[in-house]
CSV table of C-alpha atoms and ligand atoms in Angstrom, one decimal:
chain,number,residue,atom,x,y,z
N,29,MET,CA,91.0,152.9,121.6
N,30,VAL,CA,88.7,149.8,121.4
N,31,THR,CA,88.1,147.9,124.7
N,32,ASN,CA,86.9,144.8,123.6
N,33,PRO,CA,89.1,141.3,123.6
N,34,TYR,CA,88.2,140.7,120.4
N,35,CYS,CA,87.9,143.1,117.4
N,36,SER,CA,85.2,142.4,114.5
N,37,VAL,CA,86.8,145.2,112.0
N,38,GLN,CA,89.9,146.4,111.9
N,39,LEU,CA,92.9,147.6,108.8
N,40,ALA,CA,95.9,146.0,109.1
N,41,GLU,CA,99.2,147.7,110.2
N,42,ASP,CA,100.6,147.4,106.6
N,43,HIS,CA,97.5,148.5,105.0
N,44,LYS,CA,97.1,145.9,102.9
N,45,SER,CA,94.2,143.9,103.8
N,46,VAL,CA,91.0,143.9,106.6
N,47,VAL,CA,91.3,142.0,109.1
N,48,LEU,CA,87.9,140.2,110.1
N,49,LEU,CA,87.0,137.8,113.3
N,50,ASP,CA,85.0,135.3,111.1
N,51,GLN,CA,82.0,135.5,112.6
N,52,ARG,CA,80.6,132.4,111.2
N,53,ARG,CA,83.2,130.4,112.9
N,54,LEU,CA,81.8,131.9,116.4
N,55,PRO,CA,81.1,130.9,119.2
N,56,ASN,CA,83.6,127.8,118.8
N,57,LEU,CA,86.6,129.4,116.9
N,58,LYS,CA,87.6,132.4,117.7
N,59,GLU,CA,90.1,133.2,114.0
N,60,TYR,CA,90.5,136.8,112.3
N,61,ARG,CA,91.0,136.2,108.2
N,62,ASN,CA,92.9,139.0,105.8
N,63,PHE,CA,91.0,140.3,103.1
N,64,TYR,CA,93.2,141.9,100.6
N,65,SER,CA,91.0,143.5,98.2
N,66,ALA,CA,87.5,145.2,98.1
N,67,SER,CA,86.4,142.1,96.2
N,68,GLU,CA,87.2,140.0,98.7
N,69,VAL,CA,86.0,142.0,101.2
N,70,ALA,CA,82.4,142.4,99.6
N,71,GLU,CA,82.1,138.7,99.6
N,72,ALA,CA,83.1,138.5,103.4
N,73,ILE,CA,80.0,141.0,103.9
N,74,ARG,CA,78.0,139.0,101.7
N,75,GLU,CA,79.2,136.1,103.2
N,76,MET,CA,77.7,137.4,106.4
N,77,VAL,CA,81.7,136.8,107.7
N,78,VAL,CA,81.6,140.3,109.2
N,79,ARG,CA,77.6,141.3,109.3
N,80,GLY,CA,76.0,144.0,112.0
N,81,ALA,CA,74.8,147.4,110.4
N,82,PRO,CA,77.5,149.6,111.6
N,83,ALA,CA,80.2,146.3,111.4
N,84,ILE,CA,79.5,146.5,107.6
N,85,GLY,CA,80.1,149.9,106.9
N,86,VAL,CA,83.3,150.2,108.4
N,87,ALA,CA,84.4,146.8,107.2
N,88,ALA,CA,83.4,148.4,103.2
N,89,GLY,CA,85.3,152.2,104.2
N,90,PHE,CA,88.5,149.7,104.8
N,91,GLY,CA,88.1,147.9,101.7
N,92,ILE,CA,88.1,150.5,99.7
N,93,ALA,CA,91.6,152.1,101.7
N,94,VAL,CA,92.8,148.0,100.8
N,95,GLU,CA,92.1,148.8,97.1
N,96,ALA,CA,93.7,152.2,97.0
N,97,HIS,CA,96.4,150.2,98.5
N,98,ARG,CA,96.3,147.7,96.5
N,99,LEU,CA,96.3,149.2,93.4
N,100,LEU,CA,99.0,152.7,93.8
N,101,ASN,CA,101.7,151.2,91.2
N,102,LEU,CA,98.8,151.3,89.1
N,103,ARG,CA,100.4,154.7,87.2
N,104,ASP,CA,97.1,156.4,85.9
N,105,PHE,CA,95.3,158.7,87.8
N,106,GLU,CA,92.1,158.9,86.1
N,107,GLY,CA,92.3,154.9,86.4
N,108,TYR,CA,92.7,154.7,89.5
N,109,ARG,CA,90.0,156.5,90.1
N,110,LYS,CA,87.9,154.7,87.6
N,111,GLU,CA,88.6,151.6,89.6
N,112,LEU,CA,88.3,152.7,93.0
N,113,GLU,CA,84.9,154.1,91.8
N,114,MET,CA,84.2,150.8,90.7
N,115,ALA,CA,85.4,149.0,94.3
N,116,CYS,CA,82.8,151.2,96.0
N,117,ASP,CA,79.7,150.0,93.9
N,118,LEU,CA,81.0,146.9,94.4
N,119,LEU,CA,80.7,147.6,98.0
N,120,GLU,CA,77.9,149.0,99.0
N,121,ARG,CA,75.5,146.5,96.7
N,122,SER,CA,77.2,143.6,99.0
N,123,ARG,CA,74.1,143.5,101.5
N,124,PRO,CA,71.1,146.1,100.6
N,125,THR,CA,69.2,147.0,103.4
N,126,ALA,CA,71.9,148.3,106.3
N,127,VAL,CA,72.3,151.8,105.3
N,128,ASN,CA,75.7,152.1,106.7
N,129,LEU,CA,77.1,151.0,103.5
N,130,SER,CA,75.5,153.6,101.9
N,131,TRP,CA,76.8,156.7,103.9
N,132,VAL,CA,80.4,155.3,104.5
N,133,VAL,CA,80.6,154.5,100.6
N,134,GLN,CA,79.1,157.7,99.5
N,135,ARG,CA,81.7,159.6,102.4
N,136,ILE,CA,84.6,158.0,100.7
N,137,ARG,CA,83.2,158.4,97.4
N,138,LYS,CA,83.8,161.8,97.9
N,139,LEU,CA,87.2,161.8,98.2
N,140,LEU,CA,87.6,160.7,94.6
N,141,SER,CA,86.2,163.5,93.0
N,142,GLN,CA,88.3,166.3,95.0
N,143,GLU,CA,92.2,166.9,93.3
N,144,TYR,CA,95.1,165.4,94.9
N,145,ASN,CA,98.4,165.8,93.6
N,146,SER,CA,99.5,162.3,93.5
N,147,GLN,CA,97.6,158.7,93.7
N,148,GLU,CA,99.8,158.4,97.5
N,149,SER,CA,98.2,161.6,98.5
N,150,LEU,CA,93.9,160.0,97.6
N,151,GLU,CA,95.3,156.8,99.5
N,152,ARG,CA,96.5,158.6,102.4
N,153,ALA,CA,93.5,160.1,102.5
N,154,ILE,CA,90.9,157.7,102.1
N,155,MET,CA,92.9,155.6,104.9
N,156,LYS,CA,92.3,158.4,107.0
N,157,GLU,CA,88.4,159.1,106.0
N,158,ALA,CA,87.9,154.8,106.8
N,159,SER,CA,89.8,155.1,109.6
N,160,LEU,CA,87.9,158.1,110.7
N,161,ILE,CA,84.4,155.9,110.7
N,162,SER,CA,85.9,153.7,112.5
N,163,SER,CA,86.5,155.4,115.9
N,164,GLU,CA,83.5,157.4,114.8
N,165,ASP,CA,81.7,154.1,115.4
N,166,VAL,CA,83.2,152.6,119.3
N,167,ALA,CA,82.4,156.5,120.2
N,168,VAL,CA,79.2,157.2,118.9
N,169,ASN,CA,78.1,153.9,121.0
N,170,TYR,CA,79.7,154.7,123.7
N,171,SER,CA,77.3,157.8,124.4
N,172,ILE,CA,74.7,155.5,123.3
N,173,ALA,CA,75.6,153.2,126.0
N,174,LYS,CA,75.5,156.1,128.3
N,175,ILE,CA,72.0,157.4,127.3
N,176,GLY,CA,70.6,154.0,126.8
N,177,ASN,CA,71.6,153.0,130.4
N,178,GLN,CA,68.9,155.1,132.2
N,179,LEU,CA,66.0,153.2,130.5
N,180,ILE,CA,67.1,149.9,132.3
N,181,PRO,CA,65.5,149.0,135.4
N,182,HIS,CA,67.4,147.3,138.6
N,183,ARG,CA,67.1,143.5,138.2
N,184,ALA,CA,66.0,144.3,134.6
N,185,ASN,CA,64.5,140.9,132.8
N,186,ILE,CA,65.7,142.8,128.8
N,187,LEU,CA,64.6,140.9,126.0
N,188,HIS,CA,66.9,140.8,123.2
N,189,LEU,CA,66.8,139.9,119.4
N,190,CYS,CA,69.9,138.8,116.9
N,191,ASN,CA,73.6,140.3,117.7
N,192,THR,CA,74.1,143.9,118.4
N,193,GLY,CA,77.1,144.3,120.4
N,194,ALA,CA,80.2,144.8,119.7
N,195,LEU,CA,80.9,142.2,116.8
N,196,ALA,CA,78.2,144.1,114.8
N,197,THR,CA,80.0,147.1,115.6
N,198,VAL,CA,83.3,148.0,116.2
N,199,ASP,CA,83.0,148.0,120.1
N,200,TRP,CA,80.5,148.6,122.2
N,201,GLY,CA,77.2,147.5,120.0
N,202,THR,CA,74.3,149.0,120.1
N,203,ALA,CA,71.4,147.5,122.2
N,204,LEU,CA,74.2,145.2,123.6
N,205,GLY,CA,76.1,148.2,124.3
N,206,VAL,CA,73.9,149.4,126.7
N,207,ILE,CA,72.7,146.0,128.3
N,208,ARG,CA,77.1,145.8,128.9
N,209,MET,CA,76.4,150.2,130.6
N,210,GLY,CA,73.6,148.5,133.2
N,211,HIS,CA,75.6,145.5,133.8
N,212,ILE,CA,78.6,147.4,134.3
N,213,ALA,CA,76.2,150.2,136.5
N,214,GLY,CA,75.5,147.1,138.8
N,215,LYS,CA,71.5,147.1,137.3
N,216,GLU,CA,72.1,143.4,138.1
N,217,ILE,CA,70.2,142.6,134.7
N,218,HIS,CA,69.5,139.1,133.1
N,219,VAL,CA,68.9,138.9,129.4
N,220,TRP,CA,66.6,136.7,127.6
N,221,VAL,CA,68.7,135.4,124.2
N,222,CYS,CA,66.2,134.8,121.6
N,223,GLU,CA,68.0,132.8,119.1
N,224,THR,CA,67.8,134.3,116.1
N,225,ARG,CA,66.9,131.8,113.4
N,226,PRO,CA,68.0,131.4,110.8
N,227,ARG,CA,71.5,132.0,111.0
N,228,LEU,CA,71.4,132.3,114.9
N,229,GLN,CA,73.2,135.6,115.8
N,230,GLY,CA,71.4,135.3,119.2
N,231,ALA,CA,72.6,131.9,120.1
N,232,LYS,CA,75.8,132.0,118.5
N,233,LEU,CA,77.0,135.4,118.8
N,234,THR,CA,75.4,136.8,121.3
N,235,THR,CA,75.4,134.4,124.3
N,236,TRP,CA,79.3,134.4,123.9
N,237,GLU,CA,79.8,138.6,123.7
N,238,LEU,CA,77.4,137.8,126.8
N,239,GLN,CA,79.9,134.9,128.6
N,240,GLN,CA,83.0,137.1,127.9
N,241,GLN,CA,81.2,140.0,129.7
N,242,ASN,CA,80.0,137.6,132.5
N,243,ILE,CA,76.1,139.4,131.9
N,244,PRO,CA,73.9,136.9,133.3
N,245,MET,CA,71.1,135.0,130.1
N,246,THR,CA,69.3,132.4,129.2
N,247,LEU,CA,68.9,131.7,125.0
N,248,ILE,CA,65.4,130.7,124.4
N,249,VAL,CA,63.8,129.9,120.6
N,250,ASP,CA,62.7,133.2,119.0
N,251,SER,CA,59.0,131.4,119.5
N,252,ALA,CA,59.1,132.0,123.3
N,253,ALA,CA,59.5,135.8,123.0
N,254,GLY,CA,55.5,136.1,123.9
N,255,TYR,CA,55.2,133.2,126.3
N,256,LEU,CA,58.0,134.9,128.5
N,257,MET,CA,56.1,138.3,127.8
N,258,GLN,CA,52.5,136.9,128.6
N,259,MET,CA,54.4,135.0,132.1
N,260,LYS,CA,55.6,138.6,132.2
N,261,LYS,CA,59.2,137.7,132.7
N,262,VAL,CA,60.4,140.5,130.6
N,263,ASP,CA,60.3,144.2,131.6
N,264,LEU,CA,62.2,145.9,128.5
N,265,CYS,CA,63.0,145.0,124.5
N,266,LEU,CA,66.2,146.2,123.7
N,267,VAL,CA,67.1,145.6,120.5
N,268,GLY,CA,68.9,147.5,116.9
N,269,ALA,CA,68.5,148.7,113.5
N,270,ASP,CA,69.8,148.5,109.9
N,271,ARG,CA,67.9,151.8,108.2
N,272,VAL,CA,65.1,153.8,110.0
N,273,ALA,CA,62.8,155.7,107.9
N,274,SER,CA,62.2,159.4,108.4
N,275,ASN,CA,58.7,158.3,109.9
N,276,GLY,CA,60.3,155.9,112.4
N,277,ASP,CA,59.4,152.6,110.5
N,278,THR,CA,62.4,150.8,111.2
N,279,ALA,CA,63.7,147.9,109.5
N,280,ASN,CA,65.6,145.7,111.7
N,281,LYS,CA,66.6,141.6,111.9
N,282,ILE,CA,63.9,139.4,111.1
N,283,GLY,CA,61.5,138.4,113.6
N,284,THR,CA,61.5,142.3,114.9
N,285,TYR,CA,57.8,142.8,114.0
N,286,THR,CA,56.6,140.0,116.2
N,287,MET,CA,58.3,140.7,118.7
N,288,ALA,CA,57.6,144.1,118.3
N,289,CYS,CA,53.2,143.1,118.6
N,290,LEU,CA,53.7,140.9,121.3
N,291,ALA,CA,55.4,144.3,123.5
N,292,ARG,CA,52.6,146.5,122.4
N,293,LEU,CA,50.1,143.9,123.3
N,294,HIS,CA,51.2,143.0,126.8
N,295,HIS,CA,52.6,147.2,127.8
N,296,ILE,CA,56.4,146.6,127.5
N,297,PRO,CA,58.6,149.0,126.2
N,298,PHE,CA,59.9,148.8,122.9
N,299,TYR,CA,63.1,150.2,122.0
N,300,ILE,CA,65.6,150.5,118.8
N,301,VAL,CA,69.0,151.5,120.1
N,302,THR,CA,70.4,152.7,117.1
N,303,PRO,CA,73.3,155.5,115.8
N,304,LEU,CA,72.3,158.5,113.8
N,305,SER,CA,74.0,157.4,111.3
N,306,SER,CA,71.4,154.7,111.1
N,307,ILE,CA,68.3,156.5,109.9
N,308,ASP,CA,67.8,157.2,107.0
N,309,ALA,CA,65.7,160.3,106.3
N,310,ASN,CA,65.7,160.1,102.6
N,311,ILE,CA,62.6,158.3,102.7
N,312,ILE,CA,59.9,158.8,104.1
N,313,SER,CA,58.4,155.3,105.3
N,314,GLY,CA,59.7,151.6,106.0
N,315,ASP,CA,57.9,151.4,102.6
N,316,GLU,CA,60.6,152.5,100.6
N,317,ILE,CA,63.6,150.1,102.5
N,318,GLN,CA,64.8,146.9,100.4
N,319,ILE,CA,64.4,144.1,102.3
N,320,GLU,CA,67.7,141.5,101.2
N,321,GLU,CA,66.4,138.3,101.1
N,322,ARG,CA,69.3,135.4,101.7
N,323,LEU,CA,69.3,132.3,100.3
N,324,SER,CA,67.3,128.5,101.5
N,325,ASP,CA,70.0,126.9,102.3
N,326,GLU,CA,70.6,129.0,105.5
N,327,ILE,CA,66.7,127.6,106.6
N,328,LEU,CA,67.1,124.3,104.8
N,329,ARG,CA,70.9,123.4,106.4
N,330,PRO,CA,70.9,125.1,109.7
N,331,SER,CA,74.9,125.9,110.8
N,332,GLY,CA,75.5,123.7,107.3
N,333,GLU,CA,74.2,121.1,108.8
N,334,SER,CA,72.0,118.1,107.4
N,335,LEU,CA,68.6,119.1,105.5
N,336,VAL,CA,65.9,119.5,107.9
N,337,ALA,CA,63.5,119.4,105.0
N,338,SER,CA,64.0,118.0,101.7
N,339,GLU,CA,65.8,119.7,99.3
N,340,THR,CA,62.9,120.5,97.0
N,341,THR,CA,60.9,122.2,99.4
N,342,SER,CA,59.9,126.3,98.7
N,343,VAL,CA,61.3,128.4,101.4
N,344,TYR,CA,61.5,132.5,101.4
N,345,ASN,CA,64.2,133.7,103.7
N,346,PRO,CA,63.7,137.4,104.2
N,347,ALA,CA,66.5,138.4,106.6
N,348,PHE,CA,64.7,141.8,107.7
N,349,ASP,CA,60.9,143.3,108.7
N,350,ILE,CA,59.8,146.5,109.1
N,351,THR,CA,58.4,147.6,112.7
N,352,PRO,CA,56.2,150.6,112.0
N,353,ALA,CA,56.9,153.4,114.1
N,354,CYS,CA,53.4,153.4,116.3
N,355,PHE,CA,55.4,150.0,118.2
N,356,ILE,CA,58.6,151.3,118.7
N,357,SER,CA,58.4,153.5,122.3
N,358,GLY,CA,61.6,155.4,121.4
N,359,PHE,CA,65.0,155.9,119.7
N,360,VAL,CA,68.3,155.4,122.1
N,361,THR,CA,70.6,157.8,120.2
N,362,GLU,CA,73.8,158.9,121.1
N,363,VAL,CA,72.5,162.3,121.3
N,364,GLY,CA,69.3,161.1,123.5
N,365,ILE,CA,66.0,159.3,123.6
N,366,LEU,CA,64.1,160.4,120.3
N,367,GLN,CA,60.5,160.2,118.4
N,368,PRO,CA,59.9,160.3,114.9
N,369,PRO,CA,60.2,162.3,112.5
N,370,PHE,CA,63.7,162.5,111.7
N,371,THR,CA,63.6,164.9,108.7
N,372,LEU,CA,67.0,166.0,107.2
N,373,GLN,CA,66.4,169.3,109.2
N,374,VAL,CA,66.1,167.4,112.6
N,375,LEU,CA,69.0,164.4,111.6
N,376,ALA,CA,70.9,167.6,110.7
N,377,ARG,CA,70.9,169.3,113.8
N,378,LEU,CA,71.2,166.6,115.9
N,379,LYS,CA,74.6,165.3,114.4
N,380,LYS,CA,75.5,169.1,114.8
N,381,GLU,CA,74.8,168.8,118.4
N,382,TYR,CA,76.7,165.3,118.3
N,383,ALA,CA,79.5,166.6,116.8
N,384,SER,CA,79.3,170.0,119.2
N,385,ARG,CA,79.5,167.3,122.7
N,386,THR,CA,82.7,165.4,121.5
N,387,ILE,CA,84.7,169.0,120.5
N,388,THR,CA,84.0,170.4,124.0
Q,18,LIG,C1,74.2,146.7,116.1
Q,18,LIG,S1,73.2,146.9,113.8
Q,18,LIG,C2,73.1,145.2,114.2
Q,18,LIG,C3,71.8,144.7,113.2
Q,18,LIG,O1,72.3,143.8,111.9
Q,18,LIG,C4,71.7,142.6,112.3
Q,18,LIG,O2,71.6,142.0,111.2
Q,18,LIG,P1,72.8,141.3,110.6
Q,18,LIG,O3,73.4,140.0,111.5
Q,18,LIG,O4,72.1,140.3,109.7
Q,18,LIG,O5,74.1,141.9,109.6
Q,18,LIG,C5,70.3,142.8,113.2
Q,18,LIG,O6,69.6,143.2,111.7
Q,18,LIG,C6,71.0,143.4,113.8
Q,18,LIG,O7,69.9,144.2,114.3
């Protein structure tokens, strides 16, 4: 059950579209839009209508479900499966860094190779799996928030980068979910919100989410983070993750590595807040994580306004960076505050431990 008065990603009741809150329009406009095919959802992910590792994963799952509904009149089961395989490929390729896209698509792709007595029964199975992935996200994030709350001292000043709230997930969020839980617990916290150039997820989205929850915050330029630490105005850094390697190296929004280095220099705890599902135990280190490079215009024309440099200026726009595990104090997850390595065996045990908790 989604507790927020807004939802970043959901399946329309008639199963004909994925309903996305267009995050490019916030904070000035709260606009929901419908996307009626896998290709429309893939475009929405690429254009960051929906963004945030868990949210884009759930959007991809619903995108395949909507495609399965749209193609039902294709009375050719093998052709139907092939079309859905292509939909999986398209959505999996929509953004390269967050691991959530690939594990969600893999979970649904598995269904395509199973036996069903009709296209309708396969479509129902895909709908069910995509909806399960969405509801799992809410429960996992709630567990993360409860566990992470123990890290938050009373009257803490917390530094946060990008947006990791309900907008980046289905509900609660990851790092912002921990912050929300600390606020609910009466810890009187304050959040330093890094604007997060170039797409300004902090300025546009995190300020909006914190204002919805009446959580005290102050917006800063990203380059002020070090000064605030030097002035002893930061007690804790909490950020999200797009992909964690088995050795703990973490891909997250560009600027995370800088923040982690400064936190280490100033002896400030620096935590990655992430579901186990964002840990990719198939890769050994951050060297194997592909960093998405986005268009020059995101830097040349912030928020689509006028040019801040000449059109011919050479631009480099990596959307993420890699923070080595040695700069990370710990990983706040749904089963506890963990340390690497996260081998396939360890991850499987942790996921089983969480599943047994939610059943009992
Ligand atoms: C809760 S994960 C959010 C994660 O995703 C963001 O990237 P983007 O806004 O480009 O999707 C950022 O890395 C956040 O930490």
